[in-house]
Structures are given as structure tokens and as C-alpha cells.
JSON list of C-alpha atoms in Angstrom, two decimals:
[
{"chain": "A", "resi": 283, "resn": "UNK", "atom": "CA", "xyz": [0.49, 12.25, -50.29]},
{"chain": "A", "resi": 284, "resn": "UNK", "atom": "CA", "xyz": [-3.22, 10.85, -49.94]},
{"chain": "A", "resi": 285, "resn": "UNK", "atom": "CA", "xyz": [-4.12, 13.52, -47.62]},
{"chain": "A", "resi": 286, "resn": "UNK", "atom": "CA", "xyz": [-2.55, 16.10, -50.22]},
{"chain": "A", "resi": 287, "resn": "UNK", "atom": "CA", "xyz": [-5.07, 14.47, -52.82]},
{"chain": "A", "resi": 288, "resn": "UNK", "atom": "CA", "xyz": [-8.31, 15.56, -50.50]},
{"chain": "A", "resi": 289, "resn": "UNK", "atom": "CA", "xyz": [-9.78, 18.59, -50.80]},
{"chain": "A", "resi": 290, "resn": "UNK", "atom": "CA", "xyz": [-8.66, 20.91, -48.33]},
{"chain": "A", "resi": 291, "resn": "UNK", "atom": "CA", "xyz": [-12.23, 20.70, -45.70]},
{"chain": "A", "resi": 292, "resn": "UNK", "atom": "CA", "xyz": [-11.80, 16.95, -45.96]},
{"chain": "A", "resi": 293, "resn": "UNK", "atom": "CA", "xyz": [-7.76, 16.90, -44.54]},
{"chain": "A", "resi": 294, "resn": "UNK", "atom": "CA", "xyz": [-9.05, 17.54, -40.87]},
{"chain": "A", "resi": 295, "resn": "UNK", "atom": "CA", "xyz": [-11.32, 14.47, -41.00]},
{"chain": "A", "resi": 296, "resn": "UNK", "atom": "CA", "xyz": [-8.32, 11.91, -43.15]},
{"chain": "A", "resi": 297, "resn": "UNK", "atom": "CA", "xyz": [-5.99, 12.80, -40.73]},
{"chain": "A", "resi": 298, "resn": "UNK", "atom": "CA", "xyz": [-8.09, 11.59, -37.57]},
{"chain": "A", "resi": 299, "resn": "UNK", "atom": "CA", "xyz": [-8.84, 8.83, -39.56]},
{"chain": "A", "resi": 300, "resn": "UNK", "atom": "CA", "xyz": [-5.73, 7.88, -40.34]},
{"chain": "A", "resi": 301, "resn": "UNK", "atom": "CA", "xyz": [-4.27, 8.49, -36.56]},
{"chain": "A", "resi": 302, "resn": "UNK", "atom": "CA", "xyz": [-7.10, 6.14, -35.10]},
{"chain": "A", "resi": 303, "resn": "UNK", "atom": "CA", "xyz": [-6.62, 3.42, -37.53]},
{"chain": "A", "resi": 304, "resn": "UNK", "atom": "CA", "xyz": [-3.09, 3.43, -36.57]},
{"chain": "A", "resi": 305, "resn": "UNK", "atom": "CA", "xyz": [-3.80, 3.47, -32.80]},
{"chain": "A", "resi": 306, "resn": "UNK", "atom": "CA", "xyz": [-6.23, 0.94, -33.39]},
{"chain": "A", "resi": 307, "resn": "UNK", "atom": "CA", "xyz": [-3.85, -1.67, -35.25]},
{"chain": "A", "resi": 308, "resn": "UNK", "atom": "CA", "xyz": [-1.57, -1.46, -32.18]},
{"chain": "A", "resi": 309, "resn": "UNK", "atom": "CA", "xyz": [-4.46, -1.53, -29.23]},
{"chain": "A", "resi": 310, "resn": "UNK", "atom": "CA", "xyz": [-4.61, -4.89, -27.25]},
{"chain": "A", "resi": 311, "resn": "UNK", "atom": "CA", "xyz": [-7.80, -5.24, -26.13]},
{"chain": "A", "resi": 312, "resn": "UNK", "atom": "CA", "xyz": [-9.14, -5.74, -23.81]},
{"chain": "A", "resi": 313, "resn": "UNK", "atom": "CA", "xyz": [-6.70, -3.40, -21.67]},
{"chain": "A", "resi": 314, "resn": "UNK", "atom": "CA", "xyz": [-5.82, -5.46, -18.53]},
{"chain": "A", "resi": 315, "resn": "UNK", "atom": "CA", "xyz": [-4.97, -3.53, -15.59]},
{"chain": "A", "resi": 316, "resn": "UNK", "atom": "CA", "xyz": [-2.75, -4.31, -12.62]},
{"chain": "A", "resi": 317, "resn": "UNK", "atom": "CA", "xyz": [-3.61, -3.55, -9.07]},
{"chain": "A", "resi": 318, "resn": "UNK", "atom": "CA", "xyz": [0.04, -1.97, -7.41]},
{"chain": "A", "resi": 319, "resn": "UNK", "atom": "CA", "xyz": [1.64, -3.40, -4.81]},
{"chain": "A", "resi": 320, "resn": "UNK", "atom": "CA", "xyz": [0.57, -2.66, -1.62]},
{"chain": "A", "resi": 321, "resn": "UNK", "atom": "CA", "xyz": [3.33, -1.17, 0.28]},
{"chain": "A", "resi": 322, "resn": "UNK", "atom": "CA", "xyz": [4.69, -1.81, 3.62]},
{"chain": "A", "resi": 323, "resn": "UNK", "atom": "CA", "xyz": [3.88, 0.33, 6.29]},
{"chain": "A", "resi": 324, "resn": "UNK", "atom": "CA", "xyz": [7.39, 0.66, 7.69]},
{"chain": "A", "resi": 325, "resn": "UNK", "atom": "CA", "xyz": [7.87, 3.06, 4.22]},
{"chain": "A", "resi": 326, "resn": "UNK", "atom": "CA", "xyz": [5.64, 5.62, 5.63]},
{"chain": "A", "resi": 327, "resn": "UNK", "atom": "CA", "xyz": [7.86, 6.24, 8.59]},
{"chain": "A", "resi": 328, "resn": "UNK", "atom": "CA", "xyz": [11.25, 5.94, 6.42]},
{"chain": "A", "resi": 329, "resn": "UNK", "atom": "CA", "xyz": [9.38, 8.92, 4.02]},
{"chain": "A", "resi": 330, "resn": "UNK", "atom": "CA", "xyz": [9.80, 11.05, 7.66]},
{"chain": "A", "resi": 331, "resn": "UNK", "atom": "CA", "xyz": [12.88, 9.99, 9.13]},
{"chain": "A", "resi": 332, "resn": "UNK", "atom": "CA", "xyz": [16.34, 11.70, 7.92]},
{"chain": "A", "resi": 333, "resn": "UNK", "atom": "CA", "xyz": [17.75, 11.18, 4.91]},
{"chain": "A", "resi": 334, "resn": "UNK", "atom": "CA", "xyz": [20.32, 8.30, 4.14]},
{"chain": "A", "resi": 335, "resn": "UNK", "atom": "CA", "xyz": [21.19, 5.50, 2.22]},
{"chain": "A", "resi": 336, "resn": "UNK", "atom": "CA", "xyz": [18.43, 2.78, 2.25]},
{"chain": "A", "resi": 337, "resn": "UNK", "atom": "CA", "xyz": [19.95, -0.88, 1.19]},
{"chain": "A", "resi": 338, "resn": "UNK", "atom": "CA", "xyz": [16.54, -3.63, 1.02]},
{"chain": "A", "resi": 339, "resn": "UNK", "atom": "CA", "xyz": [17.16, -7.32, 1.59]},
{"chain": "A", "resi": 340, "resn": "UNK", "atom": "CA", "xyz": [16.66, -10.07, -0.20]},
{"chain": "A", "resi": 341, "resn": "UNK", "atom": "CA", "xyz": [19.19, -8.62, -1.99]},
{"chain": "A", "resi": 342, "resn": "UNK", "atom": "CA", "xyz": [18.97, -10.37, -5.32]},
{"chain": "A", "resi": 343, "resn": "UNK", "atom": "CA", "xyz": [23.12, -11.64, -5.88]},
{"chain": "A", "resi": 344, "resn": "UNK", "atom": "CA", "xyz": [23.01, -13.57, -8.91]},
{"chain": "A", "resi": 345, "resn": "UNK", "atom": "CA", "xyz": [23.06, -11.43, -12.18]},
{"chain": "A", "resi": 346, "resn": "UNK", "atom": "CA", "xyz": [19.24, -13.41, -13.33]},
{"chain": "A", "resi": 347, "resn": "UNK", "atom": "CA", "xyz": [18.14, -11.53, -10.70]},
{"chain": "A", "resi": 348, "resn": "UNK", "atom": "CA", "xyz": [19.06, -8.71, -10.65]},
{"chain": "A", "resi": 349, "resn": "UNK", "atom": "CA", "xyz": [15.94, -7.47, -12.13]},
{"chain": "A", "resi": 350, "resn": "UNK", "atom": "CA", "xyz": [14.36, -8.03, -9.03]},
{"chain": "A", "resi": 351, "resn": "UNK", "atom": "CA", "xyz": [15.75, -5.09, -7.90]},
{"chain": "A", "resi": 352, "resn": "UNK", "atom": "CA", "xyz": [13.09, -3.15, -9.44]},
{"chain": "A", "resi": 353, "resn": "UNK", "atom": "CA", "xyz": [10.46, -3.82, -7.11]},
{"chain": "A", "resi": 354, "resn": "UNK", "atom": "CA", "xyz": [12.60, -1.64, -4.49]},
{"chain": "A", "resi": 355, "resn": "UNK", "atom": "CA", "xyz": [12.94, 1.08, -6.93]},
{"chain": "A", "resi": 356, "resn": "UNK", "atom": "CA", "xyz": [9.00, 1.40, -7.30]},
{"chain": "A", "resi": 357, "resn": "UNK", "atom": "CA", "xyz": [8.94, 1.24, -3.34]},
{"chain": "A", "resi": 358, "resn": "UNK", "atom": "CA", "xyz": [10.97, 4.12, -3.62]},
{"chain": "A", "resi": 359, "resn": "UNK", "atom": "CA", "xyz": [8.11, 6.35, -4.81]},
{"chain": "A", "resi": 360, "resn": "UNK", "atom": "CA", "xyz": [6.72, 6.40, -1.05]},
{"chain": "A", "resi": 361, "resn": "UNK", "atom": "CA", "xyz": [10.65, 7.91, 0.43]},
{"chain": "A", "resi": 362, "resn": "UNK", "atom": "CA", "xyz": [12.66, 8.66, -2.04]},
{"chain": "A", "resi": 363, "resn": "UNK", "atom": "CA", "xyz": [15.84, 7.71, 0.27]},
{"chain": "A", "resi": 364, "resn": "UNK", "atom": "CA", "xyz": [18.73, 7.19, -2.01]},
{"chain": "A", "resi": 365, "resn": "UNK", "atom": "CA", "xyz": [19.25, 3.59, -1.91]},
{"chain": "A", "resi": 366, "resn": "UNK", "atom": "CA", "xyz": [21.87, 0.63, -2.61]},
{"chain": "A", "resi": 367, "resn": "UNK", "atom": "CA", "xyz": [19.50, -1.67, -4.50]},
{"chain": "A", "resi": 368, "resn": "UNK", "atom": "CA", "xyz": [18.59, -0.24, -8.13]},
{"chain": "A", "resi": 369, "resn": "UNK", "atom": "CA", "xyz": [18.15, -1.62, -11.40]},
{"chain": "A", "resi": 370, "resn": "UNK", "atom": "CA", "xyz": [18.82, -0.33, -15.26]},
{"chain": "A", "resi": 371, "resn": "UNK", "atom": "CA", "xyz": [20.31, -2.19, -18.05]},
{"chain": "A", "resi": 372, "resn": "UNK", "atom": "CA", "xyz": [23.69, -0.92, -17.50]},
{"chain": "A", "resi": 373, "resn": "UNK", "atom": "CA", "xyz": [24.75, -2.51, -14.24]},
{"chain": "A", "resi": 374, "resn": "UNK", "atom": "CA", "xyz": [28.19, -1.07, -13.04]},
{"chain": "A", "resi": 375, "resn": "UNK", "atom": "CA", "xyz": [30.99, -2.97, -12.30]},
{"chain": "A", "resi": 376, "resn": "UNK", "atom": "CA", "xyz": [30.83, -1.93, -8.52]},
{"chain": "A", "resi": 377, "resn": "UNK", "atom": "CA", "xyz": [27.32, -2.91, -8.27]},
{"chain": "A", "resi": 378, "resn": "UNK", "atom": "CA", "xyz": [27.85, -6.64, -9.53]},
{"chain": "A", "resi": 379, "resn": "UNK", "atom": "CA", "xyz": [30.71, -7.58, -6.87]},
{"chain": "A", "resi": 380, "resn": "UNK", "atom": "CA", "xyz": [28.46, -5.86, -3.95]},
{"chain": "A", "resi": 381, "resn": "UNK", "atom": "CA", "xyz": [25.53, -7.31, -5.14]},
{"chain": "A", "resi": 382, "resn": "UNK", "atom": "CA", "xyz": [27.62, -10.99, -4.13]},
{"chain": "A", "resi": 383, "resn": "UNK", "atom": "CA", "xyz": [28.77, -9.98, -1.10]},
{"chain": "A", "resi": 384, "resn": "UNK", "atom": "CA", "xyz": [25.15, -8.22, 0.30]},
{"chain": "A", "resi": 385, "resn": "UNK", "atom": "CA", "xyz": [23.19, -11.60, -0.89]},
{"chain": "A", "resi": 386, "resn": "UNK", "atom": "CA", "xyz": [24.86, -13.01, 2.34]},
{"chain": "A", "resi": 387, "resn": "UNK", "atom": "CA", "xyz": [23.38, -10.46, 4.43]},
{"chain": "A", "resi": 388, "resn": "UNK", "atom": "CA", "xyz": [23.31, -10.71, 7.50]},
{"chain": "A", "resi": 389, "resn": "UNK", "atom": "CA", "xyz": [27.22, -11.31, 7.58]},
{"chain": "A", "resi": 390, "resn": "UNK", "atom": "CA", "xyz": [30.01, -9.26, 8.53]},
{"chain": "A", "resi": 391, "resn": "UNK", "atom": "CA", "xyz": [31.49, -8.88, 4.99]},
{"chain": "A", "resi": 392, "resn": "UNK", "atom": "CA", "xyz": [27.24, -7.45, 3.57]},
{"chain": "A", "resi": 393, "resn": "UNK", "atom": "CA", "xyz": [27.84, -5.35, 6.71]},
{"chain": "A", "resi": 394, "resn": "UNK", "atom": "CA", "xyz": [31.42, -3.98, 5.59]},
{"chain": "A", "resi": 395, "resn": "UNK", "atom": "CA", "xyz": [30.02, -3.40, 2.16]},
{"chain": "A", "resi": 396, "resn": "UNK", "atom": "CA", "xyz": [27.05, -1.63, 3.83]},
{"chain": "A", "resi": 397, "resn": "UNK", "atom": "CA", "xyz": [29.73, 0.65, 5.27]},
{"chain": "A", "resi": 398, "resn": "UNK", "atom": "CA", "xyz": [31.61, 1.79, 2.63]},
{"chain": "A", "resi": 399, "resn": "UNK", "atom": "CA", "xyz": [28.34, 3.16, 1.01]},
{"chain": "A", "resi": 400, "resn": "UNK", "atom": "CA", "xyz": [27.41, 4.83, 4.23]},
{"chain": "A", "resi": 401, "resn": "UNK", "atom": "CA", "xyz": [24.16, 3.21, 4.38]},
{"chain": "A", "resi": 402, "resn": "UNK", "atom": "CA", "xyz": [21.54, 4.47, 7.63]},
{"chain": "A", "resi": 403, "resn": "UNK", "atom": "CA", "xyz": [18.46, 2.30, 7.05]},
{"chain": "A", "resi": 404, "resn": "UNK", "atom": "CA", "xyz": [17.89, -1.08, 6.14]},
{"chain": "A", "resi": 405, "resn": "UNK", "atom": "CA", "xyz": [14.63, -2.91, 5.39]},
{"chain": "A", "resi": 406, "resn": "UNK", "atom": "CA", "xyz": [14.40, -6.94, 5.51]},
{"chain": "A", "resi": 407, "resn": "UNK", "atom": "CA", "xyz": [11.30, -8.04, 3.22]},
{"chain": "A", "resi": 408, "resn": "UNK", "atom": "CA", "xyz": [10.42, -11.29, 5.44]},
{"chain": "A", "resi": 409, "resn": "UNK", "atom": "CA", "xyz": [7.47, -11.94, 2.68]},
{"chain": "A", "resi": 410, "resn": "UNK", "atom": "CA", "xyz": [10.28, -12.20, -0.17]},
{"chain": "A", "resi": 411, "resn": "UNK", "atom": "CA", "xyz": [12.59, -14.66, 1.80]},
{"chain": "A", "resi": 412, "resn": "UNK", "atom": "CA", "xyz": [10.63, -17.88, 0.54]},
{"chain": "A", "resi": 413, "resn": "UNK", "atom": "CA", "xyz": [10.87, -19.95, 3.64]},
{"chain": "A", "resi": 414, "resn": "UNK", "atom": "CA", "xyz": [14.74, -18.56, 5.07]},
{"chain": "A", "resi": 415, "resn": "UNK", "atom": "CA", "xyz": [12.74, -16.25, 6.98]},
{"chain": "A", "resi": 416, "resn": "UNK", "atom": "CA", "xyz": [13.92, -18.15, 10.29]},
{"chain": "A", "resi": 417, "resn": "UNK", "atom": "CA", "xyz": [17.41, -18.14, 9.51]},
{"chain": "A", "resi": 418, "resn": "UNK", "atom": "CA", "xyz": [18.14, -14.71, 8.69]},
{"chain": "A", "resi": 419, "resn": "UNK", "atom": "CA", "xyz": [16.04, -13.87, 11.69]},
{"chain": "A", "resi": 420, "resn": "UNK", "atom": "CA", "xyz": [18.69, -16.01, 13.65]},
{"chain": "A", "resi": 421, "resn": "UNK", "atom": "CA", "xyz": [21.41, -14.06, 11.79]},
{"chain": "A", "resi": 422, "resn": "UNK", "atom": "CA", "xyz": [20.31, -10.86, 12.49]},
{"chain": "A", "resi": 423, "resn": "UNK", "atom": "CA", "xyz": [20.42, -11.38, 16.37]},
{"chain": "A", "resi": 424, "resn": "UNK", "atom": "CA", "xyz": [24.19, -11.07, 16.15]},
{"chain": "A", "resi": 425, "resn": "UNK", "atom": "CA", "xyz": [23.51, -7.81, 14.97]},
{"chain": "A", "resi": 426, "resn": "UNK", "atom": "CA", "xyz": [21.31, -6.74, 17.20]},
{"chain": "A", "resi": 427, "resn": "UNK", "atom": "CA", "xyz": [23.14, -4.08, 18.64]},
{"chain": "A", "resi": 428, "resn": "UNK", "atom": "CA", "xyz": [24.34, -2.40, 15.06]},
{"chain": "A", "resi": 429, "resn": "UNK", "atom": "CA", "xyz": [20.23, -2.16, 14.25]},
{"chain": "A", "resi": 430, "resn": "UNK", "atom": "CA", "xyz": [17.71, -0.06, 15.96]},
{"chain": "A", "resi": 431, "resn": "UNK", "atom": "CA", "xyz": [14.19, -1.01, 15.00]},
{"chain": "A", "resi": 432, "resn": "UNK", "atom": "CA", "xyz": [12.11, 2.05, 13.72]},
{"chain": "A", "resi": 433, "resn": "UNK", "atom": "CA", "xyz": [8.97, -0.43, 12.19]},
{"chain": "A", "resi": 434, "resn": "UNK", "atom": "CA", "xyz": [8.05, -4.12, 11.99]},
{"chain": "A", "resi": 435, "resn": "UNK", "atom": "CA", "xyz": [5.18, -5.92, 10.85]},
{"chain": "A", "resi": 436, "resn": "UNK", "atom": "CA", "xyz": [4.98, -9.69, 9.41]},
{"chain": "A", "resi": 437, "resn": "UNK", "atom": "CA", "xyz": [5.99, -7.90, 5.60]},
{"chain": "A", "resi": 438, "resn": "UNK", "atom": "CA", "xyz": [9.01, -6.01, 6.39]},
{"chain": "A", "resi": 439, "resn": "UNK", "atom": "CA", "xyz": [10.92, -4.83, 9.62]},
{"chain": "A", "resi": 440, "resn": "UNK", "atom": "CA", "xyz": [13.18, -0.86, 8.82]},
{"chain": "A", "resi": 441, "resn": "UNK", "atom": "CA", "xyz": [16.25, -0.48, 10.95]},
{"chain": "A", "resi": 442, "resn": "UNK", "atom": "CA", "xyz": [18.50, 2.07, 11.62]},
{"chain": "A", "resi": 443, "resn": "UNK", "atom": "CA", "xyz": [21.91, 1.60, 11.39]},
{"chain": "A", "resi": 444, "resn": "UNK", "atom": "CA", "xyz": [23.52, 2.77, 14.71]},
{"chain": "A", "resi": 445, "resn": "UNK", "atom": "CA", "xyz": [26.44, 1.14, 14.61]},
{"chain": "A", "resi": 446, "resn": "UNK", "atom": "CA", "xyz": [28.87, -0.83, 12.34]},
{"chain": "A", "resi": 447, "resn": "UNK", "atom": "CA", "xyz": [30.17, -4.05, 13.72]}
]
């Protein structure tokens, strides 16, 4: 209506005006930008290596976390392997009774449930573990012939799956 009030040479101008005093009520200023994560070498390999299911540990059990899950998803971006971990606001049925059973990883029932979704690689964040680093280390030596090692460094260690116990 206002803009049909100028005269026609004058429209051009009210319109920018009026689209950069909108965009200007809604800026925050100043714009604060966030560095991304640094991702873990052991991702570089997985981007070469076959295709196949990719579950990432911690896995994040209790339903407050599952948006935790998230972080995996933007690892993603550097193999896009399908993978076990994911996160959306819908959150399938299926989903929420693995996500129980693959918070006790390393175990034989996470390993079962592993499995059944045919997974090939697994990656074990030791920087996320918060001080249990030690003890899933210990767990994981019962399963040392299931994994093959295809990358470690003090952030994350990728296995293959070779074998289901």
C-alpha cells in the first residue's frame, strides 16, 4: 500500500528500504562466529575405505542425550558412511531401545545389536568418554579379535568389524 502511494521512480528505492530495515530489526550484532570442530584423522581413511555401516561410541543412551548424536552426523560430512548414530526430532521407536542397549558398548548384547544392522566400522571417541576412557579400553580387549584397527590417535581409534562374537 505505501509503496503503491510513491511515485513510480521512487518504488525501487522504498522497497530496498523497506527490505533492509527489516533485515536490520532481526540482525544480532555483532555476528559471532564459531570455529568447526576439528576432525579426527581416522575420518580421512574411513572417507577411502568401503562402504558400510559406521556406529560412533559414546553412544549417547538416555533420551536427554540423544542430541548428542549430532556431532557424529556433522562428522559425517568428511565419509558419508551410512551410520547407526543420527539425530532428528522424530526418533523411531527402533532407535530408542538400541540406543539402551549400544550405551553399554563394549558388551555382547551393543555387539548383537551392532549385528543386526550389519555395521563394518566402528569409531570410539576416547576424548568424549569423560574419564571411562580406561575402562572401555579394558572392555574392548575382549573384543579384540572381532576389531581390526584401521586408525588410532589419542581422539578416536576406527575399527573394522571382522568378526561378530
Amino acid at each position: 500500500e505505501l509503496l503503491a502511494r510513491l511515485p513510480a521512480r521512487r518504488r525501487a528505492i522504498g522497497a530496498a528500504a523497506a527490505i533492509g530495515l527489516a533485515i536490520a530489526d532481526l540482525a544480532v550484532v555483532p555476528l559471532v562466529w564459531y570455529r568447526a570442530p576439528v576432525l579426527p584423522a581416522g575420518y580421512s581413511l574411513l572417507a577411502r575405505s568401503p562402504r558400510g555401516p559406521l556406529a560412533e561410541f559414546p553412544f549417547y543412551g538416555e533420551r536427554i542425550a540423544f542430541p548428542l548424536h549430532a556431532q557424529y552426523m556433522l562428522f559425517s560430512t568428511a565419509h558419508w558412511m551410512p551410520m547407526v548414530n543420527g539425530y532428528s526430532d522424530v526418533i523411531p521407536n527402533d532407535f530408542r531401545s538400541a540406543a539402551a542397549v549400544l550405551d553399554s558398548f563394549p558388551s555382547d548384547d551393543a555387539f548383537a545389536v551392532l549385528a543386526r544392522r550389519r555395521v563394518r566400522y566402528v569409531a570410539v571417541h576416547w576424548d568424549m568418554y569423560a574419564g571411562r576412557q580406561e575402562a572401555v579400553r579394558a572392555g574392548l580387549e575382549r573384543y579384540r579379535a572381532n576389531l581390526r584397527v584401521l586408525a588410532s590417535d589419542a581422539r578416536m581409534t576406527l575399527y573394522e568389524v571382522v568378526a561378530y562374537p
